[in-house]
Amino acid sequence: MKKSLVKLFSRRAGHWLFAFLIINGMAAGTVHAQTPAARPPSATAAPAPVAGDEDMPSLKVGDPAPPLTVEKWIKGKPVSKFVPGHIYVIEFWATWCGPCRAVMPHLSEMAARYKDKVTIIGFNVLEISAGKNKSGDYVTKVANFVKNLGDGMDYTVAADVREETTYKEWMTAAGMGGIPSSFIVDGNGKIAWWGHPMVLEDALELVMDGQMTPTKRMSLWQEFKAKNEKRMALAEQMQQLKKAGDNAKALQLADQLIAETIMGKSPFVIAKYELLKSTDPAKAKAYGNEILKTFANDPLTLQDVARTIINNEDAADKALALGIMEQAIQRCAPDDPFAYSTLAGIYFKNGDHKKAVSTQQYVVKLLEDTSLVEQRQEIKDKAREDLAKYKAGK
């Protein structure tokens, strides 16, 4: 069953993040939903230390939370100290980290839901580690990213100092090797929990209720894995119903999966669109417009949907893909070569070769700029190949 799902979602949605999640239960803690600009050794997945390790973490659950050493507060009210009686979530992320970006819509929802009791801080780290230029202006890069994303990152945001002090005093000290990673600071200013943001809300509820215990901390991950296995089974069932022609029940499962999935919704969004298209094109068109509104602040989901439906032969689908991608690009950082490359390809498939060429020229220019990030050579070569194809018009 797992192999069939991997094939399905890799082929239909280009979303191998979901395939990774369902097979590994997020055990590794960190993946990249998009090809990242770089993978600093300190930002790759690493298992938490276990008893007997020579290098046990110096920061443990129950310890006072370290201070936040900040280069700049980019959004929201600065947090100079952890106020007694208030709860804080520190979410470590980077602009080049796909899963960090994928979880931002959910974090924004949480920030609104718990605004009177919890402050969520998106703490940017490892921007300098990801590039060759250690003196680059990473703060402006992060600020531009946050500004473009707008309400898609609707919580407090800060950037680490160039020396990566906060990353070292939190992530490294806790033995955490991958981002995104979340820490919860309780009302006493102590570390109550840390782990992957996929489990964050359940952990936060326990901390807020004063119910977090060592046993419950251990059980959170197992509970998540069980839920994930259930989602995997539902996804397989949805596909079987679709094959059997029972589109009504398949649509019900697609809606359920969209509602229950925190990150990686796009395979189910696409499945719902294709199910509607096969039964009621008018409803499919309406749902296409709904996607633009529902995921307005989720550019990764919009990109996944656009990348998939652009390959359909229907002219209406190609037009929808362009509309979705043009909206997505408004929420993407101006130096995101992957998003602009997708837009160029969609222009080309819609017959607008002039815009395809100009957009792809911008992609090539971005990839040649090593002020912060050095891209892999194969990515640069592919960008130039695409540019030549667009110029040739074939």
Coordinates of N, CA, C and O in Angstrom, one line a residue, residues 213-341:
T213 N 3.3 15.8 31.2 CA 4.1 14.9 32.1 C 5.1 14.2 31.2 O 5.0 14.1 30.0
P214 N 6.1 13.6 31.8 CA 7.1 12.8 31.0 C 6.4 11.7 30.2 O 6.8 11.5 29.0
T215 N 5.4 11.1 30.8 CA 4.7 10.0 30.1 C 4.0 10.5 28.9 O 4.0 9.9 27.8
K216 N 3.3 11.7 29.0 CA 2.6 12.2 27.9 C 3.5 12.8 26.9 O 3.1 12.8 25.7
R217 N 4.6 13.3 27.3 CA 5.6 13.8 26.3 C 6.0 12.6 25.4 O 6.2 12.8 24.2
M218 N 6.2 11.5 26.0 CA 6.7 10.3 25.2 C 5.6 9.8 24.3 O 5.8 9.3 23.2
S219 N 4.3 9.9 24.8 CA 3.2 9.3 24.0 C 2.7 10.2 22.8 O 2.1 9.7 21.9
L220 N 3.1 11.5 22.9 CA 2.6 12.4 21.8 C 3.0 11.9 20.4 O 2.3 12.0 19.5
W221 N 4.3 11.5 20.3 CA 4.8 11.1 19.0 C 4.1 9.8 18.5 O 3.8 9.7 17.3
Q222 N 3.9 8.9 19.4 CA 3.2 7.7 19.0 C 1.8 7.9 18.6 O 1.3 7.3 17.7
E223 N 1.1 8.9 19.3 CA -0.2 9.2 18.9 C -0.2 9.9 17.5 O -1.1 9.6 16.7
F224 N 0.8 10.7 17.3 CA 0.8 11.3 15.9 C 1.0 10.3 14.9 O 0.4 10.3 13.8
K225 N 1.9 9.3 15.1 CA 2.2 8.3 14.1 C 0.9 7.5 13.9 O 0.6 7.1 12.7
A226 N 0.1 7.2 14.9 CA -1.1 6.5 14.7 C -2.1 7.2 13.9 O -2.7 6.7 13.0
K227 N -2.2 8.6 14.1 CA -3.1 9.4 13.3 C -2.6 9.4 11.8 O -3.4 9.4 10.9
N228 N -1.3 9.4 11.7 CA -0.7 9.5 10.4 C -1.0 8.2 9.6 O -1.3 8.2 8.4
E229 N -0.9 7.1 10.3 CA -1.3 5.8 9.7 C -2.7 5.8 9.3 O -3.1 5.2 8.2
K230 N -3.6 6.4 10.1 CA -5.0 6.4 9.7 C -5.2 7.3 8.5 O -6.0 6.9 7.6
R231 N -4.5 8.4 8.4 CA -4.6 9.2 7.2 C -4.1 8.5 5.9 O -4.6 8.6 4.8
M232 N -3.0 7.7 6.1 CA -2.5 6.9 5.0 C -3.6 5.9 4.5 O -3.8 5.8 3.3
A233 N -4.2 5.3 5.4 CA -5.3 4.3 5.1 C -6.4 5.0 4.4 O -7.0 4.5 3.4
L234 N -6.8 6.2 4.8 CA -7.9 7.0 4.2 C -7.5 7.4 2.8 O -8.3 7.4 1.9
A235 N -6.2 7.8 2.6 CA -5.8 8.2 1.3 C -5.8 7.0 0.3 O -6.2 7.1 -0.8
E236 N -5.4 5.8 0.8 CA -5.5 4.6 0.0 C -7.0 4.3 -0.4 O -7.3 3.9 -1.5
Q237 N -7.8 4.4 0.6 CA -9.3 4.2 0.4 C -9.9 5.1 -0.6 O -10.7 4.7 -1.4
M238 N -9.4 6.4 -0.5 CA -9.9 7.4 -1.5 C -9.6 7.0 -2.9 O -10.4 7.1 -3.8
Q239 N -8.3 6.5 -3.1 CA -7.9 6.1 -4.4 C -8.7 4.9 -4.9 O -9.1 4.8 -6.1
Q240 N -9.0 3.9 -4.0 CA -9.7 2.8 -4.4 C -11.1 3.1 -4.8 O -11.7 2.6 -5.8
L241 N -11.7 4.0 -4.1 CA -13.1 4.5 -4.4 C -13.1 5.2 -5.7 O -14.1 5.1 -6.5
K242 N -12.1 6.0 -6.0 CA -12.0 6.7 -7.3 C -11.9 5.7 -8.4 O -12.6 5.9 -9.4
K243 N -11.1 4.7 -8.2 CA -10.9 3.7 -9.3 C -12.3 2.9 -9.5 O -12.6 2.5 -10.6
A244 N -13.0 2.7 -8.4 CA -14.3 2.0 -8.5 C -15.4 2.9 -9.0 O -16.5 2.4 -9.2
G245 N -15.1 4.2 -9.2 CA -16.1 5.1 -9.7 C -17.1 5.7 -8.7 O -18.1 6.3 -9.0
D246 N -16.8 5.4 -7.4 CA -17.6 6.0 -6.3 C -17.0 7.3 -6.0 O -16.4 7.5 -4.9
N247 N -17.2 8.3 -6.8 CA -16.7 9.6 -6.6 C -17.2 10.4 -5.5 O -16.6 11.2 -4.8
A248 N -18.5 10.1 -5.1 CA -19.2 10.8 -4.0 C -18.4 10.5 -2.7 O -18.1 11.4 -1.9
K249 N -18.2 9.2 -2.5 CA -17.5 8.8 -1.2 C -16.0 9.3 -1.3 O -15.4 9.6 -0.2
A250 N -15.4 9.2 -2.5 CA -14.0 9.6 -2.6 C -13.9 11.1 -2.3 O -12.9 11.5 -1.6
L251 N -14.9 11.9 -2.7 CA -14.9 13.3 -2.4 C -15.0 13.6 -0.9 O -14.4 14.5 -0.3
Q252 N -15.8 12.8 -0.2 CA -16.0 12.9 1.2 C -14.6 12.7 1.9 O -14.3 13.4 2.8
L253 N -13.9 11.7 1.5 CA -12.6 11.4 2.1 C -11.6 12.5 1.7 O -10.8 12.8 2.6
A254 N -11.6 13.0 0.5 CA -10.7 14.1 0.2 C -10.9 15.3 1.1 O -10.0 15.9 1.6
D255 N -12.2 15.6 1.3 CA -12.5 16.7 2.2 C -12.0 16.5 3.7 O -11.5 17.3 4.3
Q256 N -12.2 15.2 4.1 CA -11.7 14.8 5.4 C -10.2 15.0 5.5 O -9.7 15.5 6.5
L257 N -9.5 14.5 4.5 CA -8.0 14.5 4.5 C -7.5 16.0 4.5 O -6.5 16.3 5.1
I258 N -8.2 16.8 3.7 CA -7.8 18.2 3.6 C -7.9 18.9 5.0 O -7.0 19.6 5.5
A259 N -9.0 18.5 5.7 CA -9.3 19.1 7.0 C -8.3 18.7 8.1 O -7.9 19.4 9.0
E260 N -7.9 17.4 8.0 CA -7.1 16.8 9.0 C -5.6 16.9 8.8 O -4.8 16.6 9.7
T261 N -5.2 17.3 7.7 CA -3.8 17.4 7.4 C -3.2 18.8 7.7 O -3.7 19.8 7.2
I262 N -2.1 18.8 8.5 CA -1.5 20.1 8.9 C -0.7 20.6 7.8 O -0.7 21.8 7.4
M263 N 0.3 19.8 7.3 CA 1.1 20.2 6.2 C 1.2 19.1 5.1 O 1.1 18.0 5.4
G264 N 1.1 19.5 3.9 CA 1.1 18.6 2.8 C -0.4 18.3 2.3 O -0.7 17.2 2.0
K265 N -1.2 19.4 2.3 CA -2.6 19.2 1.9 C -2.8 19.1 0.4 O -3.8 18.6 -0.1
S266 N -1.8 19.5 -0.4 CA -2.0 19.7 -1.8 C -2.4 18.4 -2.6 O -3.2 18.5 -3.5
P267 N -1.9 17.2 -2.2 CA -2.4 16.0 -2.9 C -3.9 15.8 -2.8 O -4.5 15.4 -3.8
F268 N -4.4 16.2 -1.7 CA -5.9 16.0 -1.5 C -6.7 17.1 -2.1 O -7.8 16.9 -2.6
V269 N -6.1 18.3 -2.2 CA -6.7 19.4 -2.9 C -6.8 19.1 -4.4 O -7.9 19.3 -5.0
I270 N -5.7 18.6 -4.9 CA -5.7 18.2 -6.3 C -6.7 17.0 -6.6 O -7.4 17.0 -7.6
A271 N -6.7 16.0 -5.7 CA -7.6 14.9 -5.8 C -9.0 15.4 -5.9 O -9.8 14.9 -6.7
K272 N -9.4 16.3 -5.0 CA -10.8 16.8 -5.0 C -11.1 17.5 -6.3 O -12.2 17.3 -6.9
Y273 N -10.1 18.3 -6.8 CA -10.4 19.1 -8.0 C -10.6 18.1 -9.2 O -11.5 18.3 -10.0
E274 N -9.8 17.1 -9.3 CA -9.9 16.1 -10.4 C -11.2 15.3 -10.3 O -11.8 14.9 -11.3
L275 N -11.6 14.9 -9.0 CA -12.8 14.2 -8.8 C -14.0 15.1 -9.3 O -14.9 14.6 -10.0
L276 N -14.0 16.3 -8.9 CA -15.1 17.2 -9.3 C -15.1 17.4 -10.9 O -16.1 17.4 -11.5
K277 N -13.9 17.5 -11.4 CA -13.8 17.7 -12.9 C -14.4 16.6 -13.7 O -14.9 16.7 -14.7
S278 N -14.2 15.4 -13.1 CA -14.7 14.2 -13.8 C -16.2 14.0 -13.7 O -16.8 13.2 -14.5
T279 N -16.8 14.7 -12.7 CA -18.2 14.5 -12.5 C -19.1 15.8 -12.8 O -20.2 15.7 -13.3
D280 N -18.5 16.9 -12.5 CA -19.2 18.2 -12.6 C -18.3 19.3 -12.9 O -17.8 20.0 -11.9
P281 N -17.9 19.6 -14.1 CA -17.0 20.6 -14.5 C -17.3 22.0 -13.9 O -16.4 22.8 -13.5
A282 N -18.6 22.3 -13.7 CA -19.0 23.6 -13.2 C -18.5 23.7 -11.7 O -18.0 24.7 -11.2
K283 N -18.7 22.6 -11.0 CA -18.3 22.6 -9.6 C -16.8 22.6 -9.5 O -16.2 23.2 -8.5
A284 N -16.1 22.0 -10.4 CA -14.6 22.0 -10.4 C -14.1 23.4 -10.6 O -13.2 23.8 -10.0
K285 N -14.8 24.1 -11.5 CA -14.4 25.5 -11.8 C -14.6 26.4 -10.5 O -13.7 27.2 -10.1
A286 N -15.7 26.1 -9.8 CA -16.0 26.9 -8.6 C -15.0 26.5 -7.5 O -14.5 27.4 -6.8
Y287 N -14.6 25.2 -7.5 CA -13.6 24.8 -6.5 C -12.2 25.4 -6.8 O -11.5 25.8 -5.9
G288 N -11.9 25.6 -8.1 CA -10.7 26.2 -8.5 C -10.6 27.6 -8.0 O -9.6 28.1 -7.4
N289 N -11.7 28.4 -8.0 CA -11.8 29.7 -7.5 C -11.7 29.7 -6.0 O -11.1 30.6 -5.3
E290 N -12.3 28.6 -5.4 CA -12.2 28.5 -3.9 C -10.8 28.2 -3.4 O -10.4 28.7 -2.4
I291 N -10.0 27.5 -4.2 CA -8.6 27.2 -3.9 C -7.8 28.5 -3.8 O -7.0 28.7 -2.8
L292 N -8.1 29.4 -4.7 CA -7.4 30.7 -4.7 C -7.7 31.5 -3.4 O -6.8 32.2 -2.8
K293 N -8.9 31.4 -2.8 CA -9.2 32.1 -1.6 C -8.8 31.3 -0.4 O -8.2 31.9 0.5
T294 N -9.0 30.0 -0.4 CA -8.7 29.2 0.8 C -7.2 29.2 1.1 O -6.8 29.2 2.3
F295 N -6.4 29.1 0.1 CA -5.0 28.9 0.3 C -4.2 30.2 -0.2 O -3.1 30.1 -0.6
A296 N -4.9 31.3 0.0 CA -4.3 32.6 -0.4 C -2.9 32.9 0.3 O -2.0 33.5 -0.3
N297 N -2.9 32.4 1.5 CA -1.6 32.6 2.3 C -0.8 31.4 2.4 O 0.1 31.3 3.3
D298 N -1.0 30.4 1.5 CA -0.2 29.2 1.5 C 0.4 29.0 0.1 O -0.1 28.1 -0.7
P299 N 1.4 29.7 -0.2 CA 2.0 29.6 -1.6 C 2.5 28.3 -2.0 O 2.5 27.9 -3.2
L300 N 2.9 27.5 -1.0 CA 3.5 26.1 -1.4 C 2.3 25.2 -1.9 O 2.5 24.5 -2.9
T301 N 1.2 25.3 -1.3 CA 0.1 24.5 -1.7 C -0.4 25.0 -3.1 O -0.7 24.2 -4.0
L302 N -0.5 26.3 -3.3 CA -0.9 26.9 -4.6 C 0.1 26.4 -5.7 O -0.3 26.1 -6.8
Q303 N 1.4 26.4 -5.4 CA 2.4 26.0 -6.4 C 2.2 24.6 -6.7 O 2.3 24.2 -7.9
D304 N 2.0 23.7 -5.8 CA 1.8 22.3 -6.0 C 0.6 22.1 -6.9 O 0.6 21.3 -7.9
V305 N -0.5 22.7 -6.6 CA -1.7 22.6 -7.4 C -1.4 23.1 -8.9 O -1.8 22.4 -9.8
A306 N -0.8 24.3 -9.0 CA -0.6 24.8 -10.3 C 0.4 23.9 -11.1 O 0.1 23.7 -12.3
R307 N 1.4 23.4 -10.5 CA 2.4 22.5 -11.2 C 1.7 21.3 -11.7 O 2.1 20.7 -12.7
T308 N 0.6 20.8 -11.0 CA 0.0 19.6 -11.5 C -1.0 19.8 -12.6 O -1.0 19.2 -13.6
I309 N -1.9 20.8 -12.4 CA -3.0 20.9 -13.3 C -2.6 21.6 -14.6 O -3.2 21.5 -15.6
I310 N -1.4 22.2 -14.6 CA -0.9 22.8 -15.9 C -0.6 21.7 -16.9 O -0.6 21.9 -18.1
N311 N -0.4 20.5 -16.5 CA -0.1 19.4 -17.4 C -1.3 18.8 -18.0 O -1.2 17.9 -18.9
N312 N -2.5 19.2 -17.5 CA -3.8 18.7 -18.2 C -3.9 19.4 -19.6 O -3.4 20.5 -19.8
E313 N -4.6 18.7 -20.4 CA -4.7 19.2 -21.8 C -5.8 20.3 -21.9 O -5.8 21.1 -22.8
D314 N -6.7 20.3 -20.9 CA -7.8 21.3 -21.0 C -7.3 22.7 -20.9 O -6.5 23.1 -19.9
A315 N -7.7 23.6 -21.8 CA -7.3 25.0 -21.8 C -7.7 25.7 -20.5 O -7.0 26.6 -20.0
A316 N -8.9 25.3 -20.0 CA -9.4 25.9 -18.8 C -8.5 25.6 -17.6 O -8.2 26.4 -16.7
D317 N -7.9 24.4 -17.6 CA -7.0 24.0 -16.5 C -5.7 24.8 -16.6 O -5.1 25.2 -15.6
K318 N -5.2 25.0 -17.8 CA -4.0 25.8 -18.0 C -4.2 27.2 -17.5 O -3.3 27.8 -16.9
A319 N -5.4 27.8 -17.8 CA -5.7 29.1 -17.4 C -5.8 29.2 -15.9 O -5.3 30.2 -15.3
L320 N -6.4 28.2 -15.3 CA -6.5 28.1 -13.8 C -5.1 28.0 -13.2 O -4.9 28.7 -12.2
A321 N -4.3 27.2 -13.8 CA -2.9 27.0 -13.2 C -2.2 28.3 -13.2 O -1.5 28.7 -12.3
L322 N -2.4 29.1 -14.3 CA -1.7 30.4 -14.4 C -2.2 31.4 -13.3 O -1.5 32.0 -12.7
G323 N -3.5 31.4 -13.2 CA -4.1 32.3 -12.2 C -3.7 31.9 -10.7 O -3.4 32.8 -9.9
I324 N -3.6 30.6 -10.5 CA -3.2 30.2 -9.2 C -1.7 30.5 -8.9 O -1.3 31.0 -7.9
M325 N -0.9 30.3 -10.0 CA 0.6 30.6 -9.8 C 0.9 32.1 -9.7 O 1.8 32.5 -9.0
E326 N 0.1 32.9 -10.5 CA 0.3 34.3 -10.4 C -0.1 34.8 -9.0 O 0.5 35.8 -8.5
Q327 N -1.0 34.2 -8.3 CA -1.4 34.6 -7.0 C -0.3 34.1 -6.0 O 0.1 34.8 -5.1
A328 N 0.2 32.8 -6.2 CA 1.2 32.3 -5.3 C 2.5 33.1 -5.3 O 3.1 33.4 -4.3
I329 N 2.8 33.6 -6.5 CA 4.1 34.4 -6.6 C 4.1 35.6 -5.8 O 5.1 36.1 -5.4
Q330 N 2.9 36.2 -5.6 CA 2.8 37.4 -4.8 C 3.1 37.2 -3.3 O 3.5 38.1 -2.6
R331 N 3.1 35.9 -2.9 CA 3.4 35.6 -1.5 C 4.8 34.9 -1.4 O 5.2 34.5 -0.3
C332 N 5.5 34.8 -2.5 CA 6.8 34.2 -2.5 C 7.9 35.3 -2.4 O 7.7 36.5 -2.8
A333 N 9.0 35.0 -1.8 CA 10.1 35.9 -1.7 C 10.6 36.3 -3.1 O 10.6 35.5 -4.0
P334 N 11.0 37.5 -3.3 CA 11.5 38.0 -4.7 C 12.7 37.3 -5.1 O 13.0 37.4 -6.3
D335 N 13.4 36.6 -4.2 CA 14.6 35.9 -4.6 C 14.4 34.3 -4.6 O 15.4 33.6 -4.4
D336 N 13.2 33.9 -4.8 CA 12.9 32.5 -4.8 C 12.9 31.9 -6.2 O 11.9 32.1 -7.0
P337 N 14.0 31.3 -6.6 CA 14.1 30.9 -8.0 C 13.2 29.8 -8.4 O 12.8 29.6 -9.5
F338 N 12.8 28.9 -7.4 CA 12.0 27.8 -7.7 C 10.6 28.2 -8.0 O 9.9 27.7 -9.0
A339 N 10.1 29.2 -7.3 CA 8.7 29.7 -7.6 C 8.7 30.4 -9.0 O 7.7 30.2 -9.7
Y340 N 9.7 31.2 -9.2 CA 9.7 31.9 -10.5 C 9.9 31.0 -11.7 O 9.4 31.2 -12.8
S341 N 10.7 29.9 -11.5 CA 10.9 28.9 -12.5 C 9.5 28.2 -12.8 O 9.2 27.9 -14.0

